Coordinates of C-alpha atoms in Angstrom, one line a residue:
M30 CA 37.9 -21.8 75.6
T31 CA 35.4 -18.8 76.2
E32 CA 35.6 -17.3 79.6
T33 CA 32.2 -17.3 81.4
L34 CA 32.4 -13.6 83.0
W35 CA 29.9 -12.6 86.0
P36 CA 29.3 -8.9 86.2
A37 CA 30.1 -8.2 89.9
P38 CA 27.2 -6.1 91.3
V39 CA 28.5 -2.3 92.3
A40 CA 26.8 -1.2 95.5
T41 CA 24.8 1.9 95.1
A42 CA 23.6 2.4 98.9
A43 CA 24.9 0.9 102.4
V44 CA 23.9 -2.8 102.5
D45 CA 21.3 -3.6 105.3
A46 CA 20.7 -7.3 105.3
T47 CA 20.2 -10.4 107.3
V48 CA 22.1 -13.6 105.8
T49 CA 21.9 -17.3 106.3
I50 CA 25.2 -18.8 105.8
P51 CA 25.4 -22.7 105.1
G52 CA 27.0 -25.1 107.4
S53 CA 30.9 -25.3 107.9
K54 CA 32.7 -27.3 105.6
S55 CA 35.3 -28.1 108.2
V56 CA 32.8 -29.4 110.8
T57 CA 30.5 -31.1 108.0
N58 CA 33.4 -33.3 106.8
R59 CA 35.1 -34.0 110.2
A60 CA 31.5 -35.1 111.2
L61 CA 31.2 -37.4 108.3
V62 CA 34.4 -39.2 108.9
L63 CA 33.7 -39.5 112.6
A64 CA 30.3 -41.1 112.0
A65 CA 31.7 -43.5 109.4
L66 CA 34.0 -44.7 112.0
A67 CA 31.6 -45.0 114.9
S68 CA 30.3 -48.1 116.2
E69 CA 26.6 -47.2 115.6
P70 CA 24.6 -44.9 113.4
G71 CA 24.8 -41.0 113.8
W72 CA 23.1 -37.8 112.5
V73 CA 24.9 -34.7 110.7
R74 CA 22.1 -32.1 110.9
R75 CA 22.5 -28.7 108.9
P76 CA 25.6 -30.0 106.9
L77 CA 27.1 -28.1 104.2
R78 CA 25.8 -29.1 100.6
S79 CA 28.6 -28.3 98.4
R80 CA 31.0 -30.1 96.0
D81 CA 33.6 -30.6 98.9
S82 CA 31.3 -32.2 101.2
Q83 CA 29.5 -34.2 98.4
L84 CA 33.0 -35.4 97.5
M85 CA 33.5 -36.8 101.0
A86 CA 30.0 -38.1 101.2
D87 CA 30.7 -40.1 98.0
G88 CA 33.9 -41.3 99.1
L89 CA 32.7 -42.8 102.2
R90 CA 29.7 -44.4 100.2
A91 CA 32.3 -46.2 98.0
L92 CA 33.8 -47.6 101.1
G93 CA 30.4 -49.1 102.1
V94 CA 29.2 -46.3 104.4
G95 CA 25.5 -45.7 104.6
I96 CA 24.6 -41.9 104.2
E97 CA 20.7 -41.1 103.8
E98 CA 19.9 -37.9 103.1
Q99 CA 16.8 -36.1 104.7
V100 CA 15.1 -32.8 104.2
N101 CA 12.9 -31.3 107.0
N102 CA 10.6 -28.8 105.7
T103 CA 11.2 -26.3 108.4
S104 CA 13.7 -23.7 107.3
G105 CA 15.6 -21.2 109.2
G106 CA 16.7 -21.4 112.9
S107 CA 18.5 -24.0 114.3
G108 CA 16.2 -27.1 114.1
G109 CA 15.6 -26.8 110.3
G110 CA 17.1 -27.9 107.1
E111 CA 18.7 -30.9 105.8
A112 CA 20.1 -34.1 107.8
W113 CA 22.2 -37.0 106.8
R114 CA 21.9 -40.2 108.8
V115 CA 25.4 -41.9 108.6
I116 CA 25.3 -46.0 109.0
P117 CA 28.7 -47.1 109.5
A118 CA 29.8 -50.1 107.4
G119 CA 30.8 -53.3 109.6
Q120 CA 33.9 -53.3 107.6
L121 CA 35.0 -50.8 105.2
R122 CA 35.3 -52.3 101.7
G123 CA 37.7 -52.6 98.7
P124 CA 38.3 -52.2 96.0
A125 CA 36.9 -48.9 95.7
Q126 CA 37.3 -45.7 93.6
V127 CA 37.4 -42.4 95.5
D128 CA 37.5 -38.9 93.7
V129 CA 39.0 -36.2 95.9
G130 CA 38.4 -33.5 93.5
N131 CA 40.3 -30.6 95.0
A132 CA 39.0 -31.0 98.4
G133 CA 41.9 -30.7 100.9
T134 CA 39.7 -32.4 103.6
V135 CA 38.8 -35.5 101.1
M136 CA 42.6 -36.1 100.0
R137 CA 44.0 -35.8 103.6
F138 CA 41.1 -37.4 105.6
L139 CA 40.3 -40.5 103.7
P140 CA 43.4 -42.3 102.9
P141 CA 44.1 -42.8 106.7
L142 CA 40.6 -44.4 106.8
A143 CA 40.9 -46.4 103.6
V144 CA 43.9 -48.5 105.3
L145 CA 41.3 -49.8 107.4
A146 CA 39.3 -51.2 104.3
D147 CA 39.4 -54.9 103.1
G148 CA 40.7 -54.3 99.7
P149 CA 42.7 -51.7 97.4
V150 CA 41.2 -48.0 97.3
H151 CA 42.3 -46.1 94.6
F152 CA 42.1 -42.1 95.0
D153 CA 42.3 -39.6 92.0
G154 CA 41.2 -36.1 91.9
D155 CA 41.3 -32.8 90.0
P156 CA 44.6 -31.7 88.0
R157 CA 45.3 -29.4 91.1
S158 CA 45.1 -31.9 93.5
Y159 CA 48.1 -33.7 91.9
E160 CA 50.1 -30.5 92.9
R161 CA 49.2 -30.0 96.5
P162 CA 51.2 -31.5 99.1
Q163 CA 50.3 -35.1 100.5
H164 CA 53.6 -36.3 101.6
G165 CA 52.6 -35.9 105.0
V166 CA 50.0 -38.4 105.0
I167 CA 51.5 -40.9 102.6
D168 CA 54.6 -41.0 104.5
S169 CA 53.0 -41.1 107.9
L170 CA 50.8 -44.0 107.0
R171 CA 53.7 -45.7 105.3
A172 CA 55.6 -45.3 108.7
L173 CA 52.6 -46.9 110.5
G174 CA 52.7 -49.9 108.4
A175 CA 50.5 -49.1 105.4
R176 CA 51.0 -49.9 101.8
I177 CA 50.5 -47.2 99.3
D178 CA 51.4 -47.1 95.8
D179 CA 52.0 -43.5 94.5
G180 CA 54.5 -44.0 91.6
G181 CA 57.0 -42.0 93.8
R182 CA 55.1 -39.0 93.2
G183 CA 54.4 -38.3 96.8
G184 CA 50.8 -37.1 95.6
F185 CA 48.0 -38.3 93.6
P186 CA 46.8 -40.6 92.2
L187 CA 47.4 -43.1 94.4
T188 CA 46.3 -46.5 95.9
V189 CA 46.1 -47.4 99.5
H190 CA 46.2 -51.3 100.0
G191 CA 43.9 -51.7 102.8
T192 CA 44.4 -54.8 105.0
G193 CA 41.3 -54.1 107.4
A194 CA 43.6 -52.8 110.3
L195 CA 46.6 -50.8 111.2
D196 CA 48.9 -51.2 114.0
G197 CA 49.5 -47.7 114.4
G198 CA 51.9 -46.3 116.9
T199 CA 54.1 -43.1 116.9
V200 CA 54.9 -41.3 113.9
E201 CA 57.3 -38.2 112.9
L202 CA 56.0 -35.9 110.2
D203 CA 56.5 -32.1 108.8
A204 CA 53.1 -30.4 109.3
S205 CA 54.4 -27.0 108.3
S206 CA 52.5 -26.9 105.2
S207 CA 49.2 -28.3 106.3
S208 CA 47.3 -28.7 109.6
Q209 CA 44.9 -31.1 107.7
F210 CA 48.3 -33.8 107.8
V211 CA 47.4 -33.7 111.5
S212 CA 43.9 -33.7 111.7
A213 CA 43.9 -36.6 109.1
L214 CA 45.6 -39.2 111.5
L215 CA 44.1 -38.2 114.4
L216 CA 40.4 -38.6 113.0
S217 CA 41.1 -42.3 112.3
G218 CA 43.9 -42.8 114.8
A219 CA 41.5 -44.2 117.5
R220 CA 40.6 -47.4 115.3
Y221 CA 44.4 -48.3 114.8
N222 CA 45.4 -51.0 117.1
Q223 CA 47.9 -48.9 119.0
G224 CA 46.0 -45.5 118.4
V225 CA 48.3 -42.8 117.1
E226 CA 51.1 -40.5 118.4
I227 CA 51.9 -37.6 116.1
R228 CA 55.3 -35.7 116.3
N229 CA 55.5 -32.5 114.2
I230 CA 59.2 -32.2 113.6
G231 CA 58.6 -29.2 111.1
G232 CA 58.2 -25.5 111.5
P233 CA 55.3 -24.0 113.1
V234 CA 51.8 -25.6 111.9
P235 CA 49.5 -23.3 110.2
S236 CA 45.8 -23.2 110.8
L237 CA 46.0 -24.9 114.5
P238 CA 42.3 -23.6 115.3
H239 CA 41.4 -26.5 112.9
I240 CA 43.4 -29.0 114.8
R241 CA 41.3 -27.8 117.8
M242 CA 38.4 -28.3 116.1
T243 CA 39.3 -32.0 115.3
V244 CA 40.4 -32.5 118.9
D245 CA 37.3 -31.4 120.4
M246 CA 35.1 -33.4 117.9
L247 CA 37.0 -36.4 118.5
R248 CA 36.5 -35.9 122.3
L249 CA 32.8 -35.4 121.9
A250 CA 32.9 -38.8 120.4
G251 CA 34.3 -40.3 123.2
V252 CA 37.8 -40.7 122.3
Q253 CA 40.8 -39.7 124.5
V254 CA 43.2 -37.1 122.8
D255 CA 46.0 -35.6 124.4
A256 CA 46.9 -32.2 122.7
P257 CA 49.5 -29.5 123.4
E258 CA 47.2 -27.0 124.2
D259 CA 45.9 -28.8 127.4
G260 CA 49.3 -28.8 128.7
G261 CA 50.4 -31.7 126.8
E262 CA 53.8 -31.9 125.0
K263 CA 54.7 -29.0 122.4
D264 CA 53.6 -30.3 118.7
V265 CA 52.6 -34.0 120.0
W266 CA 49.1 -35.4 119.9
R267 CA 48.3 -38.8 121.2
V268 CA 45.0 -40.8 120.3
T269 CA 44.1 -43.9 122.6
P270 CA 42.5 -46.6 120.6
G271 CA 38.9 -47.3 121.4
A272 CA 35.5 -47.2 119.9
L273 CA 33.7 -44.1 118.8
I274 CA 30.3 -43.0 119.8
G275 CA 27.5 -42.4 117.0
R276 CA 26.3 -39.0 117.8
D277 CA 23.7 -36.4 116.7
V278 CA 25.7 -33.3 115.5
V279 CA 24.2 -30.1 114.5
V280 CA 26.6 -28.3 112.1
E281 CA 27.5 -24.4 112.9
P282 CA 27.4 -22.0 110.2
D283 CA 30.7 -22.0 107.9
L284 CA 32.1 -18.5 109.6
S285 CA 34.6 -18.1 107.0
N286 CA 32.0 -17.9 104.5
A287 CA 30.7 -14.9 106.3
A288 CA 33.9 -12.9 105.3
P289 CA 32.5 -11.5 102.1
F290 CA 29.1 -10.6 103.5
F291 CA 30.7 -8.7 106.6
A292 CA 33.2 -7.1 104.1
A293 CA 30.2 -5.6 102.2
A294 CA 29.1 -3.9 105.7
L295 CA 32.5 -2.5 105.8
V296 CA 33.1 -1.6 102.2
T297 CA 29.6 0.3 101.8
G298 CA 29.2 1.5 105.5
G299 CA 26.2 -0.6 106.2
R300 CA 25.0 -3.3 108.3
V301 CA 24.7 -7.4 107.7
T302 CA 23.7 -9.8 110.2
V303 CA 24.8 -13.6 109.7
R304 CA 22.2 -15.7 111.7
D305 CA 22.9 -18.4 114.4
W306 CA 26.8 -17.1 114.8
P307 CA 27.8 -19.2 117.7
R308 CA 28.9 -17.6 121.1
H309 CA 31.8 -20.2 121.5
T310 CA 33.6 -22.0 118.6
T311 CA 36.6 -23.5 117.4
Q312 CA 36.2 -22.3 113.9
P313 CA 39.1 -19.9 112.8
G314 CA 36.4 -17.8 111.1
D315 CA 35.4 -16.5 114.4
Q316 CA 38.5 -14.2 114.3
L317 CA 36.8 -12.0 111.5
R318 CA 35.1 -10.4 114.2
E319 CA 38.5 -8.7 115.6
I320 CA 40.0 -8.4 112.2
Y321 CA 37.4 -6.5 110.6
T322 CA 36.8 -4.2 113.7
R323 CA 40.5 -3.4 113.6
M324 CA 39.7 -2.1 110.0
G325 CA 37.1 0.2 110.7
G326 CA 33.7 -1.6 111.7
S327 CA 31.9 -2.8 114.8
H328 CA 30.1 -5.9 115.9
R329 CA 27.4 -7.1 118.5
F330 CA 25.7 -10.3 119.1
T331 CA 21.8 -9.9 118.7
D332 CA 19.0 -12.5 119.3
E333 CA 19.4 -13.2 115.6
G334 CA 23.1 -13.8 115.5
L335 CA 26.0 -11.6 114.9
E336 CA 25.7 -8.0 113.5
F337 CA 28.3 -6.1 111.9
T338 CA 28.3 -2.5 110.9
G339 CA 30.8 -0.7 108.8
S340 CA 31.7 3.1 109.8
G341 CA 32.1 4.1 106.0
R342 CA 36.2 4.2 106.6
I343 CA 38.5 1.1 106.0
H344 CA 41.6 1.2 107.9
G345 CA 45.0 -0.9 106.7
I346 CA 45.9 -3.4 108.9
E347 CA 49.2 -5.5 109.9
A348 CA 47.9 -9.0 110.7
D349 CA 49.6 -12.3 111.4
L350 CA 46.8 -14.4 109.5
H351 CA 49.0 -17.9 110.0
D352 CA 46.2 -19.5 111.8
V353 CA 43.5 -17.9 109.8
G354 CA 44.9 -18.2 106.2
E355 CA 41.5 -19.2 104.6
L356 CA 40.5 -15.6 105.3
T357 CA 43.3 -13.9 103.5
P358 CA 41.7 -13.2 100.1
V359 CA 38.9 -11.4 101.1
I360 CA 41.0 -9.4 103.7
A361 CA 43.1 -8.5 100.9
A362 CA 40.4 -7.4 98.8
V363 CA 39.1 -5.1 101.6
A364 CA 42.6 -4.0 102.2
A365 CA 43.0 -3.0 98.7
L366 CA 40.0 -0.5 99.4
A367 CA 41.2 0.8 102.4
D368 CA 42.8 4.3 103.4
S369 CA 46.3 3.0 104.3
E370 CA 48.7 0.5 103.9
S371 CA 48.3 -3.3 104.8
H372 CA 50.8 -6.0 105.3
L373 CA 49.5 -9.5 105.8
Y374 CA 51.9 -11.9 107.0
G375 CA 52.4 -15.6 108.4
I376 CA 50.6 -17.3 105.1
A377 CA 53.2 -18.6 103.0
H378 CA 51.5 -22.1 103.3
L379 CA 48.7 -20.4 100.9
R380 CA 50.9 -21.0 98.0
L381 CA 49.7 -24.5 98.4
H382 CA 46.1 -24.2 98.8
E383 CA 43.3 -24.4 95.9
T384 CA 45.8 -22.2 93.9
D385 CA 48.8 -20.0 94.8
R386 CA 46.7 -17.6 96.7
L387 CA 49.4 -14.9 97.1
A388 CA 50.6 -15.1 93.6
A389 CA 46.9 -15.1 92.5
L390 CA 45.6 -11.8 94.5
A391 CA 48.8 -9.8 93.6
K392 CA 48.4 -10.4 90.1
E393 CA 44.5 -10.0 89.9
I394 CA 44.6 -6.7 92.2
N395 CA 47.4 -5.1 90.4
D396 CA 45.7 -5.9 86.8
L397 CA 42.9 -3.7 88.2
G398 CA 45.5 -0.9 89.0
G399 CA 46.3 -2.0 92.6
D400 CA 49.9 -2.0 94.2
V401 CA 50.1 -5.6 95.8
S402 CA 53.5 -7.0 96.3
E403 CA 54.3 -10.5 97.6
T404 CA 56.8 -10.8 100.6
E405 CA 58.4 -14.1 101.8
D406 CA 55.5 -14.9 103.7
G407 CA 52.5 -12.9 102.9
L408 CA 51.2 -9.9 101.1
R409 CA 51.9 -6.0 101.3
I410 CA 48.8 -4.0 99.9
R411 CA 49.3 -0.2 99.2
P412 CA 45.8 1.2 98.3
R413 CA 45.5 2.7 94.9
A414 CA 42.4 3.9 92.7
L415 CA 41.1 0.8 91.0
K416 CA 39.6 0.3 87.7
G417 CA 37.1 -2.4 86.2
G418 CA 38.4 -5.5 84.3
V419 CA 38.5 -9.4 84.3
F420 CA 39.4 -10.8 87.7
H421 CA 40.4 -14.3 87.3
T422 CA 39.5 -16.9 90.0
Y423 CA 42.1 -19.9 89.4
E424 CA 39.2 -22.2 90.1
D425 CA 39.6 -20.9 93.8
H426 CA 36.3 -20.2 95.6
R427 CA 37.9 -17.8 98.1
I428 CA 39.7 -15.6 95.1
A429 CA 36.1 -15.4 93.6
T430 CA 34.7 -14.0 96.6
A431 CA 37.4 -11.6 97.1
A432 CA 36.6 -10.3 93.2
A433 CA 32.9 -9.8 94.4
V434 CA 33.9 -7.6 97.3
I435 CA 36.2 -5.3 95.3
G436 CA 33.5 -5.2 92.5
L437 CA 31.1 -3.4 95.1
A438 CA 33.2 -0.4 95.0
V439 CA 34.8 -0.6 91.6
P440 CA 32.6 -0.6 88.7
G441 CA 33.3 -3.0 85.8
V442 CA 34.6 -6.0 87.4
Q443 CA 34.0 -9.0 85.6
V444 CA 34.5 -12.3 87.4
E445 CA 35.7 -15.4 85.6
N446 CA 33.9 -18.6 86.7
I447 CA 32.0 -17.3 89.7
A448 CA 30.7 -20.8 89.8
T449 CA 33.8 -22.2 91.3
T450 CA 32.2 -20.7 94.7
A451 CA 30.0 -23.7 95.0
K452 CA 32.9 -25.5 96.4
T453 CA 31.6 -24.2 99.8
L454 CA 29.1 -21.9 99.1
P455 CA 26.7 -23.1 96.2
D456 CA 24.3 -20.0 96.1
F457 CA 26.7 -17.3 96.3
P458 CA 25.8 -15.5 93.4
Q459 CA 22.1 -15.3 94.3
M460 CA 23.2 -14.7 98.0
W461 CA 25.3 -11.7 96.8
T462 CA 22.7 -10.1 94.6
D463 CA 20.1 -10.6 97.5
L464 CA 22.6 -8.6 99.6
L465 CA 22.4 -5.8 97.6
D466 CA 18.7 -5.8 96.7
P467 CA 16.9 -7.7 99.6
P468 CA 13.8 -9.7 98.2
A469 CA 10.3 -8.3 99.5
A470 CA 10.2 -11.4 102.2
A471 CA 12.3 -10.7 105.3
G472 CA 15.8 -11.6 105.1
V473 CA 18.1 -13.5 102.5

């Protein structure tokens, strides 16, 4: 098959741009699930429109949930853009077919909801979905009384035999490979007869900020949740059974998707403002402010959003990215252009993401002349003079944006399958071009 190669633009000057980042995938897909389980209709405003969120919406529609899409012609600011009206089904329906693609939130969040359907729900997805860990969800639902046929694979394809209800109760699971195992059960747990109590019996749970996001959104929907960070028992989460409130949710920008744009300010010694950056948020991407400042930049809040400025120097970093693993690919790209060595650790779980992100980053940066080695739980990056070449993405959106960042400083980088960025950032190629050469109209 012929590779589709995208010539990564090279920066010829310091960037100076203002960027509007689409809505958070994590917030959008959680909001859709909670709205589908609510007792009355709700709204999800300014949702992310991407492959992952479309898969979630289509999966819910297959189960009988109404999702009406509306577009407000007012653009920009917090009041404009698209809105989805979500109308819960009186009874989730089966039989149904759900395509999970390669979307972690869809493959983990929908099976716990499907047990409430009144018939079988068959799940299938991309070939990579067959390799990603699903045992935490499958084993937990079985322990809570659900019937699931997966051919003994512990993964996809699988069929959940919904009976219209689930008793729920206490379940022990190993959530050390994905925080989504915990979020998945929390999101639907209030609709189980006894609620749900989740006990992690494995190692440390990665990406804990995503569980905190789930807990906060559940509470705003009227659900009673006990969580460790509120003084509860360590590694134990409890959801009390009860009705969910249909809400009007405005989705924040996806802060993780700001990573390549702020990286451009670092790499070029320029300035980038991301509009509508929240002053307070549970999104892990907010940690970009601190991480990139340590690497040589500075930031400040303005009336428009968050402004990040590069100093013209990039410093290596020692960083535990366990809670913010999704930021690793772009941070690694910036580190490959730094003036000193970097060590990124706490991220062994990235081997189980859209691709083995640690192996992919090491191989692709090294193929450009870099010196990156894998450690037991991360990457050691020793900056070297890089050269152009093909940078493969492994159908992983964050690997693709990392390649674009390197291409700012390294002529001749060609990104294979840049279209994979549509997973969470559908207009990335145009946004990237506009970043380097802003259109005449104000902003990007």
